[in-house]
Amino acid sequence: MEFVGNHILSVDQFDRQDVERIFAVADQMEPYALRRRITRVLEGAIMSNMFFEPSTRTRVSFGSAFNLLGGEVRETTEVKASALAKGESLYDTARVLSGYSDVIVMRHPEAGSVAEFAHASRVPVINGGDGPNEHPSQALLDLYTMRQEMNGRDRNLDRLSIALIGDLKYGRAVHSLCKLLGLYENIRLHFVSPPELEIPADIADDLVHGGHEVRTFHNLEEGIHDVDILYVTRTQEERFPSQDEADRYRGLFRLNESIYTEHCEPNTVIMHPLPRDSRSQAQELDDDLNQNPNLAIFKQTDNGVLVRMALFALVLDVVDEVDNHSQPVTWFTAKRHQLS
Ligand code: NCD
């Protein structure tokens, strides 16, 4: 795809070459994300970070990514704090906001809303999650982390086997990730969920038509055998028609150290888009795995900054300028070491 000046709304926009391009730019961002170098390439640019659903890492890492490129961030975090609460349409909000910004990141509870907003925007819009539909930047950072983990095991993403566990019906991160995985060769997917929370049929069908192997499990222990990666997800309680219904699925699938040790191959990577639900009734990914060397969840969150910097640099057409506007930051790195 042509990145410059375009919206990032769905992973359907990408082919394999586009994904590799994003990853190459993300690699280039590492010294800036680690604050070893500083770049001012986006000095004077403004990003509007509009999050109309709860978020910690996605919102903060998009903001950090833009700051690390030298730009400024304006935050709107609740519908009730915006004019949408006064009945303003997405169209009007988009027209207004795009007059004040160079790029907009938006999260919204309704599927398709970010695309509707983007349609009226005069500047590029990046989808930070639209209801149960898609979460493109999450899928990119997940795949980037998988690639790193596999490289460390002398593998690449082709012939990867992965168990996707939990609420596969409402999990937008899983939806986007499955579509991206479909760009690689001979992937084997284990969909492990309660029967009512299976992956949408169109996503599974596309994978099968693409020559990938899809297996469905309704039991955790059976589904996690013989895979390279476990990708655990939270029950998306906020998407269920009622809390009673959501409660039925709470705590059904819980991965912990003893289940992992008994049923998984050694070195199986453990991932989760986070947040994990650590309340005692849920715990889909138990804290007793925190010291497991294959737990990659905080590598995922760190990689979120790199991938989001790459998206901004590509969309705003500054990839080739980043290093020209940079300098080393030695004093600050020394300070960070004292703190760690
Ligand atoms: C995910 C999301 O918002 O879809 N979180 C995130 O952005 N890292 C997953 C979730 O909320 O369970």
Coordinates of N, CA and C in Angstrom, one line a residue, residues 18-186:
D18 N 4.2 -5.0 2.8 CA 3.9 -3.8 3.6 C 4.3 -4.1 5.1
V19 N 3.9 -5.3 5.5 CA 4.2 -5.6 6.9 C 5.7 -5.6 7.1
E20 N 6.5 -6.2 6.2 CA 7.9 -6.2 6.3 C 8.5 -4.8 6.3
R21 N 7.9 -3.9 5.5 CA 8.3 -2.5 5.5 C 8.1 -1.9 6.9
I22 N 6.9 -2.1 7.4 CA 6.7 -1.5 8.8 C 7.7 -2.1 9.8
F23 N 8.0 -3.4 9.7 CA 8.9 -3.9 10.7 C 10.3 -3.4 10.5
A24 N 10.7 -3.2 9.2 CA 12.1 -2.6 9.0 C 12.2 -1.2 9.6
V25 N 11.1 -0.4 9.4 CA 11.1 1.0 10.0 C 11.1 0.9 11.5
A26 N 10.3 -0.1 12.1 CA 10.2 -0.3 13.5 C 11.6 -0.6 14.1
D27 N 12.4 -1.5 13.4 CA 13.8 -1.8 13.8 C 14.6 -0.5 13.8
Q28 N 14.4 0.4 12.9 CA 15.2 1.6 12.8 C 14.9 2.5 14.0
M29 N 13.7 2.4 14.6 CA 13.3 3.3 15.7 C 13.9 2.9 17.0
E30 N 14.5 1.8 17.1 CA 15.0 1.3 18.4 C 15.8 2.2 19.2
P31 N 16.9 2.9 18.6 CA 17.7 3.8 19.5 C 16.9 5.0 20.0
Y32 N 15.8 5.3 19.3 CA 15.0 6.5 19.8 C 14.0 6.0 20.9
A33 N 13.5 4.8 20.7 CA 12.6 4.3 21.7 C 13.3 4.0 23.0
L34 N 14.6 3.6 22.9 CA 15.4 3.4 24.1 C 16.0 4.6 24.7
R35 N 15.8 5.7 24.0 CA 16.3 7.1 24.4 C 17.8 7.1 24.4
R36 N 18.4 6.3 23.4 CA 19.9 6.4 23.2 C 20.1 7.6 22.3
R37 N 19.2 7.8 21.4 CA 19.3 8.9 20.5 C 17.9 9.7 20.6
I38 N 18.0 11.0 20.2 CA 16.8 11.8 20.2 C 16.6 12.3 18.8
T39 N 15.4 12.3 18.3 CA 15.1 12.9 17.0 C 14.0 13.9 17.1
R40 N 14.1 14.9 16.3 CA 13.1 16.0 16.3 C 12.4 16.1 15.0
V41 N 12.3 15.0 14.3 CA 11.8 15.0 12.9 C 10.4 15.5 12.8
L42 N 9.6 15.2 13.9 CA 8.2 15.7 13.8 C 7.9 17.0 14.7
E43 N 9.0 17.7 14.9 CA 8.9 18.9 15.7 C 7.8 19.9 15.0
G44 N 6.9 20.3 15.8 CA 5.8 21.2 15.2 C 4.6 20.5 14.8
A45 N 4.7 19.1 14.7 CA 3.5 18.3 14.3 C 2.6 18.0 15.5
I46 N 1.3 17.9 15.3 CA 0.4 17.6 16.4 C -0.4 16.4 16.1
M47 N -0.5 15.5 17.1 CA -1.3 14.3 17.0 C -2.5 14.4 18.0
S48 N -3.7 14.1 17.5 CA -4.9 14.1 18.4 C -5.1 12.6 18.8
N49 N -5.1 12.3 20.0 CA -5.2 10.9 20.5 C -6.6 10.8 21.2
M50 N -7.5 10.3 20.4 CA -8.9 10.3 20.8 C -9.3 8.9 21.3
F51 N -9.5 8.7 22.5 CA -9.8 7.3 23.0 C -11.1 7.3 23.8
F52 N -12.1 6.8 23.1 CA -13.5 6.8 23.6 C -13.8 5.4 24.2
E53 N -12.8 4.7 24.6 CA -12.9 3.4 25.4 C -11.7 3.3 26.3
P54 N -11.8 2.5 27.4 CA -10.6 2.4 28.3 C -9.4 2.0 27.5
S55 N -8.3 2.5 27.9 CA -7.0 2.1 27.3 C -5.9 2.6 28.2
T56 N -4.8 1.8 28.4 CA -3.6 2.3 29.0 C -2.5 2.2 28.0
R57 N -2.1 1.0 27.6 CA -0.9 0.9 26.8 C -1.1 1.4 25.3
T58 N -2.2 1.2 24.7 CA -2.3 1.6 23.3 C -2.3 3.1 23.3
R59 N -3.1 3.8 24.2 CA -3.1 5.2 24.2 C -1.7 5.8 24.5
V60 N -1.1 5.3 25.6 CA 0.1 5.9 26.0 C 1.3 5.6 25.0
S61 N 1.3 4.4 24.5 CA 2.4 4.1 23.5 C 2.2 4.9 22.2
F62 N 1.0 5.1 21.8 CA 0.8 6.0 20.6 C 1.3 7.4 20.9
G63 N 1.0 7.9 22.1 CA 1.4 9.2 22.5 C 2.9 9.3 22.6
S64 N 3.5 8.2 23.3 CA 5.0 8.2 23.5 C 5.7 8.2 22.1
A65 N 5.1 7.3 21.2 CA 5.7 7.2 19.9 C 5.8 8.5 19.2
F66 N 4.7 9.3 19.3 CA 4.7 10.6 18.6 C 5.6 11.5 19.3
N67 N 5.7 11.5 20.6 CA 6.6 12.4 21.3 C 8.1 12.0 21.0
L68 N 8.3 10.7 20.9 CA 9.7 10.3 20.6 C 10.2 10.7 19.2
L69 N 9.2 11.0 18.3 CA 9.6 11.5 17.0 C 9.6 13.1 17.0
G70 N 9.4 13.7 18.2 CA 9.5 15.1 18.3 C 8.2 15.9 18.2
G71 N 7.1 15.2 18.1 CA 5.8 15.8 17.9 C 5.0 16.0 19.2
E72 N 3.9 16.8 19.2 CA 3.1 17.0 20.4 C 1.8 16.3 20.3
V73 N 1.3 15.9 21.5 CA 0.1 15.1 21.5 C -1.0 15.8 22.3
R74 N -2.2 15.8 21.7 CA -3.4 16.3 22.4 C -4.3 15.1 22.7
E75 N -4.7 15.0 24.0 CA -5.5 13.8 24.4 C -7.0 14.2 24.6
T76 N -7.9 13.3 24.1 CA -9.3 13.3 24.5 C -9.6 11.9 24.9
T77 N -10.1 11.7 26.2 CA -10.2 10.3 26.6 C -11.6 9.8 27.0
E78 N -12.6 10.7 26.9 CA -13.9 10.2 27.2 C -14.9 10.8 26.3
V79 N -15.9 10.1 25.9 CA -17.0 10.7 25.1 C -17.6 11.8 25.9
K80 N -17.8 11.6 27.3 CA -18.5 12.7 28.0 C -17.7 13.9 28.1
A81 N -16.4 13.8 27.9 CA -15.5 15.1 27.9 C -15.4 15.7 26.5
S82 N -16.1 15.1 25.5 CA -16.0 15.6 24.1 C -17.4 16.1 23.7
A83 N -17.5 16.8 22.5 CA -18.8 17.3 22.1 C -19.6 16.1 21.5
L84 N -19.1 14.9 21.4 CA -19.9 13.8 21.0 C -21.1 13.6 22.0
A85 N -20.8 14.0 23.3 CA -21.8 13.9 24.3 C -22.9 14.9 24.1
K86 N -22.7 15.9 23.3 CA -23.7 16.9 23.0 C -24.4 16.6 21.7
G87 N -24.2 15.4 21.2 CA -24.9 15.0 20.0 C -24.1 15.3 18.7
E88 N -22.9 15.7 18.8 CA -22.1 16.0 17.6 C -21.9 14.7 16.8
S89 N -21.9 14.8 15.5 CA -21.7 13.6 14.7 C -20.2 13.3 14.6
L90 N -19.8 12.1 14.2 CA -18.4 11.7 14.0 C -17.9 12.6 12.8
Y91 N -18.8 12.8 11.9 CA -18.4 13.6 10.7 C -17.9 15.0 11.2
D92 N -18.7 15.7 12.0 CA -18.3 17.1 12.4 C -17.1 17.0 13.3
T93 N -17.0 16.1 14.2 CA -15.8 16.0 15.1 C -14.6 15.8 14.2
A94 N -14.7 14.9 13.2 CA -13.6 14.7 12.3 C -13.1 15.9 11.6
R95 N -14.1 16.6 11.1 CA -13.8 17.9 10.3 C -13.1 18.9 11.2
V96 N -13.6 19.0 12.4 CA -13.0 20.0 13.4 C -11.6 19.5 13.8
L97 N -11.5 18.3 14.3 CA -10.2 17.8 14.8 C -9.1 17.8 13.7
S98 N -9.5 17.5 12.5 CA -8.5 17.4 11.5 C -8.0 18.8 11.1
G99 N -8.7 19.8 11.5 CA -8.2 21.2 11.3 C -7.1 21.5 12.3
Y100 N -7.1 20.8 13.4 CA -6.1 21.1 14.5 C -5.0 20.1 14.6
S101 N -4.9 19.1 13.7 CA -4.0 18.0 13.9 C -3.3 17.6 12.5
D102 N -2.2 17.0 12.6 CA -1.5 16.4 11.4 C -1.9 14.9 11.3
V103 N -2.2 14.3 12.4 CA -2.6 12.9 12.3 C -3.5 12.6 13.5
I104 N -4.5 11.7 13.4 CA -5.4 11.4 14.5 C -5.4 9.9 14.8
V105 N -5.3 9.6 16.1 CA -5.5 8.1 16.5 C -6.8 8.1 17.2
M106 N -7.6 7.1 16.8 CA -8.9 7.0 17.4 C -9.3 5.6 17.9
R107 N -9.9 5.5 19.1 CA -10.5 4.2 19.5 C -11.9 4.6 19.9
H108 N -12.8 3.6 19.5 CA -14.2 3.9 19.6 C -15.0 2.5 19.8
P109 N -16.0 2.5 20.6 CA -16.7 1.2 20.9 C -17.4 0.6 19.7
E110 N -17.7 1.3 18.7 CA -18.5 0.7 17.6 C -17.7 0.3 16.4
A111 N -18.0 -0.9 15.9 CA -17.3 -1.4 14.7 C -17.6 -0.5 13.6
G112 N -16.6 -0.1 12.8 CA -16.7 0.7 11.6 C -16.7 2.2 11.9
S113 N -16.7 2.6 13.2 CA -16.8 4.0 13.5 C -15.6 4.8 13.2
V114 N -14.4 4.1 13.3 CA -13.2 4.8 13.0 C -13.1 5.1 11.5
A115 N -13.5 4.1 10.7 CA -13.5 4.3 9.2 C -14.5 5.5 8.9
E116 N -15.6 5.5 9.5 CA -16.6 6.6 9.3 C -16.0 8.0 9.6
F117 N -15.3 8.0 10.7 CA -14.6 9.2 11.2 C -13.5 9.6 10.1
A118 N -12.8 8.6 9.7 CA -11.7 8.8 8.8 C -12.2 9.4 7.4
H119 N -13.4 9.0 7.1 CA -13.9 9.4 5.8 C -14.1 10.9 5.8
A120 N -14.4 11.5 6.9 CA -14.6 13.0 7.0 C -13.3 13.7 7.3
S121 N -12.3 13.0 7.8 CA -11.0 13.7 8.2 C -10.2 14.2 7.1
R122 N -9.6 15.3 7.3 CA -8.6 15.8 6.3 C -7.2 15.4 6.5
V123 N -7.0 14.7 7.6 CA -5.6 14.2 7.8 C -5.7 12.7 8.1
P124 N -4.5 11.9 8.0 CA -4.6 10.5 8.2 C -5.1 10.1 9.6
V125 N -5.9 9.0 9.7 CA -6.4 8.5 10.9 C -5.9 7.1 11.1
I126 N -5.5 6.8 12.3 CA -5.0 5.4 12.6 C -6.0 4.8 13.6
N127 N -6.5 3.6 13.3 CA -7.5 2.9 14.1 C -6.8 2.3 15.3
G128 N -7.2 2.8 16.5 CA -6.7 2.3 17.8 C -7.6 1.3 18.4
G129 N -8.5 0.7 17.5 CA -9.5 -0.3 18.0 C -10.9 0.2 17.8
D130 N -11.7 -0.5 16.9 CA -13.1 -0.1 16.7 C -14.0 -1.2 17.1
G131 N -14.5 -1.1 18.4 CA -15.4 -2.2 18.9 C -14.7 -3.5 18.7
P132 N -15.6 -4.5 18.4 CA -15.0 -5.9 18.3 C -14.4 -6.1 16.9
N133 N -14.3 -5.1 16.1 CA -13.9 -5.3 14.7 C -12.3 -5.5 14.6
E134 N -11.6 -4.5 14.7 CA -10.1 -4.6 14.3 C -9.3 -3.8 15.3
H135 N -8.0 -4.1 15.3 CA -7.0 -3.4 16.1 C -5.6 -3.6 15.4
P136 N -5.5 -2.9 14.3 CA -4.3 -3.1 13.4 C -3.0 -3.0 14.1
S137 N -2.8 -1.9 14.9 CA -1.5 -1.7 15.4 C -1.1 -2.7 16.5
Q138 N -2.1 -3.3 17.2 CA -1.9 -4.4 18.1 C -1.4 -5.6 17.4
A139 N -2.1 -5.9 16.3 CA -1.7 -7.1 15.5 C -0.3 -7.0 14.9
L140 N 0.1 -5.8 14.5 CA 1.4 -5.6 14.0 C 2.5 -5.7 15.1
L141 N 2.2 -5.2 16.3 CA 3.2 -5.4 17.3 C 3.2 -6.8 17.8
D142 N 2.1 -7.5 17.8 CA 2.1 -8.9 18.1 C 3.0 -9.7 17.1
L143 N 2.7 -9.5 15.9 CA 3.5 -10.2 14.8 C 5.0 -9.8 14.9
Y144 N 5.3 -8.6 15.1 CA 6.6 -8.1 15.3 C 7.3 -8.9 16.4
T145 N 6.6 -9.1 17.5 CA 7.2 -9.8 18.7 C 7.3 -11.3 18.3
M146 N 6.4 -11.8 17.6 CA 6.5 -13.3 17.2 C 7.7 -13.5 16.3
R147 N 7.9 -12.5 15.4 CA 9.0 -12.6 14.5 C 10.3 -12.6 15.3
Q148 N 10.4 -11.7 16.3 CA 11.6 -11.6 17.2 C 11.8 -12.9 17.9
E149 N 10.8 -13.4 18.5 CA 10.9 -14.6 19.3 C 11.3 -15.8 18.4
M150 N 10.7 -15.9 17.2 CA 11.1 -17.0 16.3 C 12.5 -16.9 15.8
N151 N 12.9 -15.6 15.5 CA 14.3 -15.4 15.1 C 15.3 -15.9 16.2
G152 N 14.9 -15.7 17.4 CA 15.8 -16.2 18.5 C 15.8 -17.7 18.6
R153 N 14.9 -18.3 17.9 CA 14.9 -19.8 17.9 C 15.2 -20.3 16.5
D154 N 15.9 -19.4 15.7 CA 16.3 -19.8 14.3 C 15.2 -20.1 13.4
R155 N 14.1 -19.4 13.6 CA 12.9 -19.7 12.7 C 12.4 -18.3 12.2
N156 N 11.5 -18.4 11.2 CA 10.8 -17.2 10.8 C 9.3 -17.4 11.0
L157 N 8.5 -16.6 10.4 CA 7.1 -16.7 10.7 C 6.4 -17.8 9.8
D158 N 7.0 -18.2 8.8 CA 6.4 -19.3 7.9 C 6.4 -20.6 8.7
R159 N 5.4 -21.4 8.5 CA 5.2 -22.6 9.2 C 5.0 -22.5 10.7
L160 N 4.6 -21.3 11.1 CA 4.3 -21.1 12.6 C 3.1 -21.8 13.0
S161 N 3.1 -22.3 14.2 CA 1.9 -22.9 14.8 C 1.5 -22.1 16.1
I162 N 0.3 -21.7 16.2 CA -0.1 -20.8 17.3 C -1.5 -21.2 17.8
A163 N -1.6 -21.2 19.1 CA -2.9 -21.4 19.8 C -3.4 -20.1 20.2
L164 N -4.6 -19.7 19.7 CA -5.3 -18.5 20.1 C -6.4 -18.9 21.1
I165 N -6.3 -18.3 22.3 CA -7.1 -18.9 23.4 C -8.0 -17.8 24.0
G166 N -9.2 -18.1 24.3 CA -10.1 -17.3 25.0 C -11.3 -16.8 24.2
D167 N -11.6 -15.5 24.3 CA -12.8 -14.9 23.7 C -12.4 -14.5 22.3
L168 N -12.6 -15.4 21.3 CA -12.2 -15.2 20.0 C -13.3 -14.5 19.2
K169 N -14.5 -14.5 19.8 CA -15.6 -13.9 19.1 C -15.5 -12.3 19.1
Y170 N -15.2 -11.8 20.3 CA -15.2 -10.3 20.4 C -13.8 -9.7 20.4
G171 N -12.8 -10.6 20.5 CA -11.4 -10.1 20.6 C -10.9 -9.5 19.3
R172 N -10.9 -8.1 19.2 CA -10.5 -7.5 17.9 C -9.0 -7.7 17.6
A173 N -8.2 -7.8 18.7 CA -6.8 -8.0 18.5 C -6.6 -9.4 17.8
V174 N -7.3 -10.4 18.2 CA -7.2 -11.7 17.5 C -7.7 -11.6 16.1
H175 N -8.7 -10.9 15.8 CA -9.3 -10.8 14.5 C -8.2 -10.2 13.5
S176 N -7.6 -9.1 13.9 CA -6.6 -8.5 13.1 C -5.3 -9.4 13.0
L177 N -5.0 -10.0 14.1 CA -3.8 -10.9 14.0 C -4.0 -12.1 13.1
C178 N -5.2 -12.7 13.1 CA -5.4 -13.8 12.2 C -5.2 -13.4 10.7
K179 N -5.7 -12.2 10.4 CA -5.6 -11.8 9.0 C -4.2 -11.6 8.6
L180 N -3.4 -11.0 9.6 CA -1.9 -10.8 9.3 C -1.2 -12.2 9.1
L181 N -1.5 -13.1 10.0 CA -0.9 -14.4 10.0 C -1.1 -15.1 8.6
G182 N -2.3 -14.8 8.1 CA -2.7 -15.4 6.8 C -1.8 -15.0 5.7
L183 N -1.0 -13.9 5.9 CA -0.1 -13.4 4.8 C 1.2 -14.3 4.7
Y184 N 1.4 -15.2 5.7 CA 2.6 -16.0 5.7 C 2.3 -17.4 5.2
E185 N 3.3 -18.3 5.2 CA 3.1 -19.6 4.6 C 2.8 -20.7 5.6
N186 N 1.8 -21.5 5.3 CA 1.5 -22.7 6.0 C 1.4 -22.5 7.5

